[in-house]
mmCIF file of C-alpha atoms and ligand atoms in Angstrom:
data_model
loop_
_atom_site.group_PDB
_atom_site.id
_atom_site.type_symbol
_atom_site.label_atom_id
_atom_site.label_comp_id
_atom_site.label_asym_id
_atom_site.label_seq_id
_atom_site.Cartn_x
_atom_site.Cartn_y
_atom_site.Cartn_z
ATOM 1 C CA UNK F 1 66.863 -30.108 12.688
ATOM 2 C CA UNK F 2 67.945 -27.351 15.083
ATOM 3 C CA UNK F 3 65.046 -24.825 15.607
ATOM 4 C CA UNK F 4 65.469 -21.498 17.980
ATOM 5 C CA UNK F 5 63.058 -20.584 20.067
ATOM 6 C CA UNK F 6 62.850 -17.501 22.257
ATOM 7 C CA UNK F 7 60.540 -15.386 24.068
ATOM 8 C CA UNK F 8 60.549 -11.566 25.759
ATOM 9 C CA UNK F 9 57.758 -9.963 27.566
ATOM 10 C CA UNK F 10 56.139 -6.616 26.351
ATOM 11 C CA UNK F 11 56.124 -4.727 29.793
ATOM 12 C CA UNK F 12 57.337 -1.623 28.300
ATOM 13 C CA UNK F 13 60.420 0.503 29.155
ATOM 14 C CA UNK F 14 63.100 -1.400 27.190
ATOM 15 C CA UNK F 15 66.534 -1.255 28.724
ATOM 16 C CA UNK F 16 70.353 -1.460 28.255
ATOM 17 C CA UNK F 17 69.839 -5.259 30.196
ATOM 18 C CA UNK F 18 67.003 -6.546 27.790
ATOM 19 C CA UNK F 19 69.141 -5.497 24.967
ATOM 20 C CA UNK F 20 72.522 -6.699 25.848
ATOM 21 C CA UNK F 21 70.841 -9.827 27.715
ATOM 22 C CA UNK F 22 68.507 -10.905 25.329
ATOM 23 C CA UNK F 23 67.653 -9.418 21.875
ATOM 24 C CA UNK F 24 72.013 -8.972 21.121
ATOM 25 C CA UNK F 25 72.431 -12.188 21.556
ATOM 26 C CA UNK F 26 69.596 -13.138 19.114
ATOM 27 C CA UNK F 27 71.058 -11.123 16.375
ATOM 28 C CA UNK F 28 73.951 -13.836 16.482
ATOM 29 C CA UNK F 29 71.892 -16.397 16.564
ATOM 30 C CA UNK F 30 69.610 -15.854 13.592
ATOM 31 C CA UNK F 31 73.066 -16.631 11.350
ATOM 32 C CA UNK F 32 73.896 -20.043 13.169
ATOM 33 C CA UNK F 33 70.077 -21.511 13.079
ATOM 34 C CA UNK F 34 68.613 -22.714 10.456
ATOM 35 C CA UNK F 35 65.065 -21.628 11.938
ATOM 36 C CA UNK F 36 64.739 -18.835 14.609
ATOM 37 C CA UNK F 37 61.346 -18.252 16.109
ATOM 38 C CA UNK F 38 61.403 -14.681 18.463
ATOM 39 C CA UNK F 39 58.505 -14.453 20.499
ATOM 40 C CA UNK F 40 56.925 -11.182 21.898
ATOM 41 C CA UNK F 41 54.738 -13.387 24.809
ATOM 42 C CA UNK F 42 51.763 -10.599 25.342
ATOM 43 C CA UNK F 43 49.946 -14.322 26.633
ATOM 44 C CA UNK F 44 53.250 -13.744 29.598
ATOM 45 C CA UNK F 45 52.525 -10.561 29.956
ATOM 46 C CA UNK F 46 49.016 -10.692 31.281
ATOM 47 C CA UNK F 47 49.976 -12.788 34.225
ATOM 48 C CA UNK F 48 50.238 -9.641 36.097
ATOM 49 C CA UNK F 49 47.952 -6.984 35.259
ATOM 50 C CA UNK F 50 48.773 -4.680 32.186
ATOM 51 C CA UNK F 51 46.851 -1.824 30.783
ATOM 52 C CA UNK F 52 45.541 -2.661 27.424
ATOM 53 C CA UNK F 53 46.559 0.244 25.312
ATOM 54 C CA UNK F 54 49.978 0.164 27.239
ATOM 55 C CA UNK F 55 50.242 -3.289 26.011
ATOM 56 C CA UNK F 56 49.203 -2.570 22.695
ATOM 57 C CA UNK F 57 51.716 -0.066 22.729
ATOM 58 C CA UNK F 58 54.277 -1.918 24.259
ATOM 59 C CA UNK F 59 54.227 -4.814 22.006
ATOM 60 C CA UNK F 60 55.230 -2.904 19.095
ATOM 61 C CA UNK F 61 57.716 -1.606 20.599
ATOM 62 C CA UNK F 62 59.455 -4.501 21.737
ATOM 63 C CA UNK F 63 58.870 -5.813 17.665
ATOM 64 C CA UNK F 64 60.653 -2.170 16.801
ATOM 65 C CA UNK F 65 63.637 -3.011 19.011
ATOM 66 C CA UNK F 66 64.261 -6.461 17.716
ATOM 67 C CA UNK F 67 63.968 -5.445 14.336
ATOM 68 C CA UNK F 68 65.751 -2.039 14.582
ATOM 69 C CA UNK F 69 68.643 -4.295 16.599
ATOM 70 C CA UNK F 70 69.481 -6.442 13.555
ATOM 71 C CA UNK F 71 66.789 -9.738 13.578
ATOM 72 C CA UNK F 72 65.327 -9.809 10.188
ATOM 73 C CA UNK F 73 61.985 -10.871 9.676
ATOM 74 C CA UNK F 74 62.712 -12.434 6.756
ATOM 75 C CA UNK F 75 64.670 -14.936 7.928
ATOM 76 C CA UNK F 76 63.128 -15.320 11.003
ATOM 77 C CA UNK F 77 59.733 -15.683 12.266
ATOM 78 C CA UNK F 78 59.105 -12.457 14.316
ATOM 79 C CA UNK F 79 55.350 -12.531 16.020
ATOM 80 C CA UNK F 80 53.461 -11.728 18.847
ATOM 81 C CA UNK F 81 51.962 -15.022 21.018
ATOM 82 C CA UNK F 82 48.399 -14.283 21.070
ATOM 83 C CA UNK F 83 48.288 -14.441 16.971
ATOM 84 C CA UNK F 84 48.840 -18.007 17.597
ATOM 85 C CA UNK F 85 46.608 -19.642 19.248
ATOM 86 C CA UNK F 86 48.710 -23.080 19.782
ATOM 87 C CA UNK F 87 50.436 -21.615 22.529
ATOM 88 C CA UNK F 88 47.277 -21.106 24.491
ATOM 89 C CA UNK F 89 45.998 -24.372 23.874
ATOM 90 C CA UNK F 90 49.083 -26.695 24.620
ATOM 91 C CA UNK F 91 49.556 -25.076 27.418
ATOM 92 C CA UNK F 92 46.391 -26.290 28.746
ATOM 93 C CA UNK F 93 47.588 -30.289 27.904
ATOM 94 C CA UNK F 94 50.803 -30.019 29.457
ATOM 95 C CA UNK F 95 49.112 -28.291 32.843
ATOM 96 C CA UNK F 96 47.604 -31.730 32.951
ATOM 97 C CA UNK F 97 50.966 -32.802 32.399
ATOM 98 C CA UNK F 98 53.018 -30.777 34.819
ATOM 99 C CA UNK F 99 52.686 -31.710 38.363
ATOM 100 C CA UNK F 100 51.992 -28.941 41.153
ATOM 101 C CA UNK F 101 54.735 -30.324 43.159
ATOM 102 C CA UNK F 102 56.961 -29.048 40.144
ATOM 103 C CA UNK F 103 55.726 -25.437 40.133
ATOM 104 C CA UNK F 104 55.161 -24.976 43.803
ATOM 105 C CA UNK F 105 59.311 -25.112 43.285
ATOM 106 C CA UNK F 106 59.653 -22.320 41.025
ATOM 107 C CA UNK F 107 61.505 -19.158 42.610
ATOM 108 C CA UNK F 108 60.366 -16.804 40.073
ATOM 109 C CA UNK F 109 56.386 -17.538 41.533
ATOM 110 C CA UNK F 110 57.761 -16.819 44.967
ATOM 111 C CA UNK F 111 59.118 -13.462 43.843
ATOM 112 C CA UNK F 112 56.806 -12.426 41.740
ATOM 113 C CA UNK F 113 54.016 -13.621 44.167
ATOM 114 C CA UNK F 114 55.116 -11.969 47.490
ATOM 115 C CA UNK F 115 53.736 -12.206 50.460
ATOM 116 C CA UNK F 116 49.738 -12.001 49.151
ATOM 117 C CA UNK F 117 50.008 -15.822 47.166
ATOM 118 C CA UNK F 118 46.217 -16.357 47.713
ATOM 119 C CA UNK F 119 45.605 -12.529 45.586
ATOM 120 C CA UNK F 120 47.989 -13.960 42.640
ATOM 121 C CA UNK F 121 46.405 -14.549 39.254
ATOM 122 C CA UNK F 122 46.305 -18.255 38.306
ATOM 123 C CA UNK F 123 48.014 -17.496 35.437
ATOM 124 C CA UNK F 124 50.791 -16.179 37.733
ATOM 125 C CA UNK F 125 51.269 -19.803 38.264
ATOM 126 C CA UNK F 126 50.880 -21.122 35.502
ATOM 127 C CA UNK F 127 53.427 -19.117 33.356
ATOM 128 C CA UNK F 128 56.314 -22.014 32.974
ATOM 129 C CA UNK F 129 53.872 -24.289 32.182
ATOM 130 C CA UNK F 130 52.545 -21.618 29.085
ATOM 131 C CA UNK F 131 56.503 -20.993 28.076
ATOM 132 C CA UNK F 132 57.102 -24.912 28.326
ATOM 133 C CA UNK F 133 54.060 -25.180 25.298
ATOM 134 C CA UNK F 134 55.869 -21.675 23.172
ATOM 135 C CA UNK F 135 59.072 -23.984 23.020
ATOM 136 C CA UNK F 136 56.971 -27.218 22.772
ATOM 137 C CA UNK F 137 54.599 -26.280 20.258
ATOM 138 C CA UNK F 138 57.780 -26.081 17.589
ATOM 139 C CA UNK F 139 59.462 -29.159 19.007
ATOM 140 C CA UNK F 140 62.244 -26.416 19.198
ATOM 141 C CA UNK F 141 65.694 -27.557 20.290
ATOM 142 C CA UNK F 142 67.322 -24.586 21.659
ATOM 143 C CA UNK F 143 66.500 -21.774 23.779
ATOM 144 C CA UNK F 144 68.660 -18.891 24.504
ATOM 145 C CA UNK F 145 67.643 -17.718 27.954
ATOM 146 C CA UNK F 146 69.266 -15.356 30.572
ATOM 147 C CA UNK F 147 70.159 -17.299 34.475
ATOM 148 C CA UNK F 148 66.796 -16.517 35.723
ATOM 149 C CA UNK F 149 65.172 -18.506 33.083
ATOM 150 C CA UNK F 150 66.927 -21.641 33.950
ATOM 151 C CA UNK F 151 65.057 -23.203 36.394
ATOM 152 C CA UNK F 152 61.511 -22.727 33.846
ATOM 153 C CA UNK F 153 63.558 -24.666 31.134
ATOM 154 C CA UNK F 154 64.370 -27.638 33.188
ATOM 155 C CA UNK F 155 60.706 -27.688 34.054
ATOM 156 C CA UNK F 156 59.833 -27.704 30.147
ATOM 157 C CA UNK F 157 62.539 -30.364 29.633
ATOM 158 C CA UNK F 158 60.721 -32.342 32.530
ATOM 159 C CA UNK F 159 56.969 -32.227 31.213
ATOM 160 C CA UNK F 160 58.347 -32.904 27.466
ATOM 161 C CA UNK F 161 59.863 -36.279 28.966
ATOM 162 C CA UNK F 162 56.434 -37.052 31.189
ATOM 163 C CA UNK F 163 54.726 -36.421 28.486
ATOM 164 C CA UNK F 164 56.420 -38.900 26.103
ATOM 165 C CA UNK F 165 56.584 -41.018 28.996
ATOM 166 C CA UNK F 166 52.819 -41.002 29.748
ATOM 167 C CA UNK F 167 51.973 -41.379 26.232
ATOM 168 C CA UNK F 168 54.826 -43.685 25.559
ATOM 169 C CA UNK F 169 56.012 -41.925 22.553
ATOM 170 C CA UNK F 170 59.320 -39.979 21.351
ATOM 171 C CA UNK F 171 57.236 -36.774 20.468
ATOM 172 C CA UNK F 172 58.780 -33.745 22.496
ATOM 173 C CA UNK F 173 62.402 -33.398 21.960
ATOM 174 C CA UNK F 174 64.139 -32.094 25.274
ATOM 175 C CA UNK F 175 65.260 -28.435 24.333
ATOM 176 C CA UNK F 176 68.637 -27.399 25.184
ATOM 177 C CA UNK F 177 68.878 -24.149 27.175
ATOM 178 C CA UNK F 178 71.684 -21.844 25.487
ATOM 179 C CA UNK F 179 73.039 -19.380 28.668
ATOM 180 C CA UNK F 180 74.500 -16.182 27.894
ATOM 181 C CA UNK F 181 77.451 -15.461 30.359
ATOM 182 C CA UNK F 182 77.631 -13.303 33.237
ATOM 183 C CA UNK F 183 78.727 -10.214 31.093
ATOM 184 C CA UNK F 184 75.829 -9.842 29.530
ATOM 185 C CA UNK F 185 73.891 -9.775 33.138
ATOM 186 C CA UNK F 186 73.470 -5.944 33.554
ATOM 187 C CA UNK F 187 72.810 -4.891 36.809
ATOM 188 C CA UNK F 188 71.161 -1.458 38.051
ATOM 189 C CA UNK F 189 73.655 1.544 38.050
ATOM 190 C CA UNK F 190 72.374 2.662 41.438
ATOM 191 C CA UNK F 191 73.073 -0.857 42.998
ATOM 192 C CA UNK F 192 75.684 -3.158 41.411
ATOM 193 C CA UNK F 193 73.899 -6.049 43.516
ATOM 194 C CA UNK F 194 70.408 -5.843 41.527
ATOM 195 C CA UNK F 195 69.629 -6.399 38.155
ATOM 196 C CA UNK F 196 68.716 -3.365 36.015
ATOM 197 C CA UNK F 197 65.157 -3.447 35.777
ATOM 198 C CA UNK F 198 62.401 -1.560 34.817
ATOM 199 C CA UNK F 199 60.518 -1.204 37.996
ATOM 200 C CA UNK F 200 63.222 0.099 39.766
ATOM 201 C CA UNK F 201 61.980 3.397 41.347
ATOM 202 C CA UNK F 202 64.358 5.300 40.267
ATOM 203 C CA UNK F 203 64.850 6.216 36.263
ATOM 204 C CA UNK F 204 68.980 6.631 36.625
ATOM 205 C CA UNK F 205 69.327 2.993 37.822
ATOM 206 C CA UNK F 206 68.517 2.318 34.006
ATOM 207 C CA UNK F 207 69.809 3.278 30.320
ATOM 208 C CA UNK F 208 66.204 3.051 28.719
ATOM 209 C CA UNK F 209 66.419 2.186 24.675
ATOM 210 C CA UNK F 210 64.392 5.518 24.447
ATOM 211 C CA UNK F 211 66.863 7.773 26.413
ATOM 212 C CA UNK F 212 68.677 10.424 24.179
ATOM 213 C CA UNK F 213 72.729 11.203 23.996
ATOM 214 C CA UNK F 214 72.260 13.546 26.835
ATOM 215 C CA UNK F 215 70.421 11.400 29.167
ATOM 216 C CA UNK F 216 72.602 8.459 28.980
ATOM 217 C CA UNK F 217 75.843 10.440 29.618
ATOM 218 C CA UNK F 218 74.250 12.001 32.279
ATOM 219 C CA UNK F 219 73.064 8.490 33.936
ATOM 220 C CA UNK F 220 76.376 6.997 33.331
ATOM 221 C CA UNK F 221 77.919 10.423 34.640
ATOM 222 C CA UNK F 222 75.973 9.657 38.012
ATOM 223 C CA UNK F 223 76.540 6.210 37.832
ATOM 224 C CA UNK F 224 76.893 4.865 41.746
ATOM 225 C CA UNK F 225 81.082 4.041 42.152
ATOM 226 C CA UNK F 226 83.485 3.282 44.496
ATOM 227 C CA UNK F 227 86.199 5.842 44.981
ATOM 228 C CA UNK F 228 89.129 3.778 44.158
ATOM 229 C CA UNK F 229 90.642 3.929 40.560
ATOM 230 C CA UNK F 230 90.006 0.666 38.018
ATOM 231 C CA UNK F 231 91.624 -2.638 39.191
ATOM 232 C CA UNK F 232 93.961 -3.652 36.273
ATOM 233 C CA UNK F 233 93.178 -7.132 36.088
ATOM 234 C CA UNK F 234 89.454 -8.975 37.217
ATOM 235 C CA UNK F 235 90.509 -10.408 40.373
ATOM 236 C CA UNK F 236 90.201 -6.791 41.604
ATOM 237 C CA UNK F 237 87.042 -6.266 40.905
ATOM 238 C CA UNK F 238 86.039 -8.481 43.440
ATOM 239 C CA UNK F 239 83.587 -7.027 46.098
ATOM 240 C CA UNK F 240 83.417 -3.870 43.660
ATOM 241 C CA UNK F 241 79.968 -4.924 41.929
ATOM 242 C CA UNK F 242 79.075 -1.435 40.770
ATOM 243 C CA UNK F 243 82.456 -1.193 39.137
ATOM 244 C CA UNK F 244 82.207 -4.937 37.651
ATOM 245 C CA UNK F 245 78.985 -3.538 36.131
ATOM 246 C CA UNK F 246 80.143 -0.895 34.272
ATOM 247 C CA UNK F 247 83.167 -2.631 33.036
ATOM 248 C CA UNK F 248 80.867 -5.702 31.836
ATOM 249 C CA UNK F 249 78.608 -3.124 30.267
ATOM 250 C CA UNK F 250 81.826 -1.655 28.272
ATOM 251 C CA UNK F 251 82.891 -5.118 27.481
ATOM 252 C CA UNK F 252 79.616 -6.463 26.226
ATOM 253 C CA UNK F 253 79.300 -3.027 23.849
ATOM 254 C CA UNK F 254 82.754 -2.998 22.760
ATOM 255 C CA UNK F 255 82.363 -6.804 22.020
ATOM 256 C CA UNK F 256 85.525 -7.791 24.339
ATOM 257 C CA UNK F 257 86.213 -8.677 27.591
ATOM 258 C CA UNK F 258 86.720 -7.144 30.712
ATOM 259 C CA UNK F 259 89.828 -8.059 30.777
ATOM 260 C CA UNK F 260 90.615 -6.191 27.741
ATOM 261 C CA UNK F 261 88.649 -3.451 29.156
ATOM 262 C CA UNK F 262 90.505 -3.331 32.441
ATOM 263 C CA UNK F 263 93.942 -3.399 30.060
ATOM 264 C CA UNK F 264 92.936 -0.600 28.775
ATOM 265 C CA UNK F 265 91.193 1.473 31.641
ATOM 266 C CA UNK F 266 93.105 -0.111 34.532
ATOM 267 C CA UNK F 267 94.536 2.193 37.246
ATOM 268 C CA UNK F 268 92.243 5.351 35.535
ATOM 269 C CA UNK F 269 89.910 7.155 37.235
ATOM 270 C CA UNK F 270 86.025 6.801 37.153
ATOM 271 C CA UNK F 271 85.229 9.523 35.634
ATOM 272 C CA UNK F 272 87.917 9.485 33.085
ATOM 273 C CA UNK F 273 86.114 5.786 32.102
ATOM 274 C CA UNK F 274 82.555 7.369 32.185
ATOM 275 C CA UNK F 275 83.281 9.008 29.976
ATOM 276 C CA UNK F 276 84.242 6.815 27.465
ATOM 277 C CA UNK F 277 81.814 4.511 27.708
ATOM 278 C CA UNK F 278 79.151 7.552 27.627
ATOM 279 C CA UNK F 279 80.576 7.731 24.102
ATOM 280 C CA UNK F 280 80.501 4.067 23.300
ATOM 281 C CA UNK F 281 76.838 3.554 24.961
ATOM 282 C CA UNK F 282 75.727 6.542 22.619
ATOM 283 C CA UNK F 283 77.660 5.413 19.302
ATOM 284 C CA UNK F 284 76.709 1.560 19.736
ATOM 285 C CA UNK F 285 72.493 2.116 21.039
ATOM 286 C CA UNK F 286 72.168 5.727 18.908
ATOM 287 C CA UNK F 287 71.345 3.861 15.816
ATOM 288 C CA UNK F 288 68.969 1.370 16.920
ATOM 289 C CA UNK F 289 67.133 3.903 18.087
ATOM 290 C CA UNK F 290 66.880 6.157 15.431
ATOM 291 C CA UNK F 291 65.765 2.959 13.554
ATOM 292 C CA UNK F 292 63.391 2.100 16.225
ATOM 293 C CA UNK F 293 61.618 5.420 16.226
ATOM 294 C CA UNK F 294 61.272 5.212 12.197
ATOM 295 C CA UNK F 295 60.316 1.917 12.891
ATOM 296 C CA UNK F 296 57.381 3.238 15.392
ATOM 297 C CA UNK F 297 56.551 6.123 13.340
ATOM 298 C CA UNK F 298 54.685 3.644 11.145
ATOM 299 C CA UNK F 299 52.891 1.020 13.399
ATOM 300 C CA UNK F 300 51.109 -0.791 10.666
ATOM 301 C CA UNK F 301 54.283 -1.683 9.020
ATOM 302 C CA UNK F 302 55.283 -3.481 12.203
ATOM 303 C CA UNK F 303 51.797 -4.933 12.738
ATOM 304 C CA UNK F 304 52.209 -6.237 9.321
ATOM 305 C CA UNK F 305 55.546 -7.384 10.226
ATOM 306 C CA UNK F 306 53.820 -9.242 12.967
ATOM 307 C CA UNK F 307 51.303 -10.832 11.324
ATOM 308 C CA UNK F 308 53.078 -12.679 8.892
ATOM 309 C CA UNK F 309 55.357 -13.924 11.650
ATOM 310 C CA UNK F 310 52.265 -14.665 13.255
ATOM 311 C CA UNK F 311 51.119 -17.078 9.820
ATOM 312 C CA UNK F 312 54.583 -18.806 9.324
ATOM 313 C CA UNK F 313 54.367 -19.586 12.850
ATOM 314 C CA UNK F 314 50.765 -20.925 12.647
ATOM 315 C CA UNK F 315 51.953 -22.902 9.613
ATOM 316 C CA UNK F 316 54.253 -24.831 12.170
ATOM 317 C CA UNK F 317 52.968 -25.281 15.036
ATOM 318 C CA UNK F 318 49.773 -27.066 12.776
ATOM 319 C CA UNK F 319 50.947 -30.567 12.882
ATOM 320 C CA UNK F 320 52.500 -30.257 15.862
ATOM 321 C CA UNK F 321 49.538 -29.559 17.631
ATOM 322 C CA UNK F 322 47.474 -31.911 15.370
ATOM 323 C CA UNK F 323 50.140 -35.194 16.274
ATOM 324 C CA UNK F 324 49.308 -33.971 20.221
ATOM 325 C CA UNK F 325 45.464 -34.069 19.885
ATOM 326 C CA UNK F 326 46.063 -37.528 18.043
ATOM 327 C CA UNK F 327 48.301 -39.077 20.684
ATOM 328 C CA UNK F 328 46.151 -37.810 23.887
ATOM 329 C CA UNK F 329 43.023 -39.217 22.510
ATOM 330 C CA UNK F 330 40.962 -36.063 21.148
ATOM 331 C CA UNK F 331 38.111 -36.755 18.835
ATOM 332 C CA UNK F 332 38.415 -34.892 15.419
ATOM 333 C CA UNK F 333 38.323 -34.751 12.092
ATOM 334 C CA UNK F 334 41.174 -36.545 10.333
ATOM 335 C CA UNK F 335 44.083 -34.348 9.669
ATOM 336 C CA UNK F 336 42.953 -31.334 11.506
HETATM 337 N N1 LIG K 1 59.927 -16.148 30.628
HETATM 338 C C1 LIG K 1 60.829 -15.509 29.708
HETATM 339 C C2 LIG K 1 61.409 -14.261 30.382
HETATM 340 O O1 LIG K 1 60.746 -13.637 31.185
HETATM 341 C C3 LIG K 1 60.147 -15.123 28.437
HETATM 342 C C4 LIG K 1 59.680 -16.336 27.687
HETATM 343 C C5 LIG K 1 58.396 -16.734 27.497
HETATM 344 C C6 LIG K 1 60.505 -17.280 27.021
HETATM 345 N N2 LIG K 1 58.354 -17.871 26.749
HETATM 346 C C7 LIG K 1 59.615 -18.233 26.446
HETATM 347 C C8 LIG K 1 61.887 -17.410 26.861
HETATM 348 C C9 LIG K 1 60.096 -19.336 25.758
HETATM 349 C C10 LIG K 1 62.357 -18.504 26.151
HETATM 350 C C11 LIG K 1 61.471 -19.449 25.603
HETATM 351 O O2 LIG K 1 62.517 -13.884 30.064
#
């Protein structure tokens, strides 16, 4: 059995990145998998403080955008992690798994941490340890995750073998990360060297899912360049990351390459390419917004949505969890 599993966080302010990183590349996937679970991890979420009508809020709208960008909820199993309370509590047996010495090595702590580690929330901490149990919890066998979420999928790999080890049993099957290539890696259009993200200060480093036809020309119009005309091949895009950006952002909407790109826009001007791909952002995102504000206009229909994601996914993770409780020793009624 091959089984999907894949999770994004509801911290609000959807972007071109989470888009073209993440929830495009599950639209593929939901034709080549049998069974696709997508995640929104609101359990994730809280490791850093959110409001709780933001999150609310924000959950719904990250269901909106998956559904308004082609996953269907038929076919897959679309649900928010707190419905399901088998995330929550494997998590807690494979913490007892999981060493310390394995998560005092995770960079994205560090980063996320600072400099005030002692002020972080323990859940801070604890986050690959939660996402290791969402993939566990299905036995899934792939995971389509961006670069940054390498390193937390080794770590899953690594408490699904000491926990078969410990227990001596074939249980956990190691998932198998699935990375999506640089291309899809969108980086801030005020700074070719960071990623776009949304707590960047400033609103033009982004193309927000909510931004209209005139805002995204205009923040592709004021997109930070270098004053040279395009490269014609990718070699000379070398040390030019803001123009490697935009070209990768072309290529990933057109669905081509940036060589093809580059074929087509080498030796041009900046502006006369801005242009362009003003008109492509606006064709290719216009209509998955429109659908995501119809979507929006009637929460209950994606809280419904949601909910019976929430059931089928309940339905599965049952004997999963049930075979765990069984193998570490927990007392219980038979079959429960
Ligand atoms: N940590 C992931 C991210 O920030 C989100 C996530 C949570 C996830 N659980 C997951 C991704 C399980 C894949 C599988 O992008």
């Amino acid at each position: 059995m091959r089984r999907i599993f894949s999770g994004v966080q509801p911290t609000g302010n959807l972007h071109l990145g989470n888009y073209l990183g993440a929830i495009r590349n599950w639209v593929r996937l939901q034709s080549e998998f049998e069974d696709c679970l997508f995640c929104v991890v609101d359990l994730h979420a809280i490791t850093v403080w959110q409001d709780p009508g933001q999150l609310t809020a924000n959950t719904r709208e990250v269901a909106a955008a998956m559904i308004a960008a082609g996953i269907e909820p038929e076919r897959n199993i679309v649900f928010n992690q707190s419905q399901v309370p088998a995330h929550a509590e494997l998590a807690w047996i494979l913490a007892c798994v999981a060493r310390m010495g394995w998560l005092n090595r995770m960079t994205q702590f560090k980063e996320k941490a600072g400099k005030d580690k002692e002020n972080a929330a323990v859940g801070l901490f604890a986050y690959p340890v939660l996402m290791a149990a969402d993939i566990l919890a299905y036995q899934a066998t792939h995971v389509p995750v961006g670069e940054d979420q390498k390193q937390h999928l080794e770590l899953a790999r690594d408490i699904a073998q000491k926990f078969n080890n410990d227990f001596g049993v074939a249980f956990f099957p190691a998932p198998e990360p699935l990375i999506f290539g640089a291309a899809t890696r969108v980086m801030s259009l005020r700074d070719g060297t960071k990623k776009m993200s949304k707590s960047e200060a400033s609103d033009y480093s982004r193309i927000n899912m909510t931004d209209d036809a005139d805002a995204i020309a205009q923040k592709i119009r004021k997109a930070r360049t270098d004053s040279d005309p395009l490269p014609t091949g990718t070699a000379g895009l070398e040390g030019r990351p803001e123009a490697a950006n935009l070209i990768g952002i072309y290529a990933a909407l057109a669905d081509t390459t940036p060589e093809d790109v580059l074929a087509r826009f080498g030796e041009k001007q900046f502006s006369d390419f801005k242009q362009h791909l003003a008109e492509l952002a606006v064709a290719k995102l216009g209509p998955i917004q429109d659908e995501m504000r119809r979507l929006l206009a009637d929460p209950g229909h994606v809280d419904r949505v949601l909910a019976r994601g929430a059931e089928r996914a309940r339905a599965l993770a049952a004997p999963v969890l049930s075979e765990v409780r069984r193998i570490v020793g927990f007392l219980g009624p038979k079959g429960s």
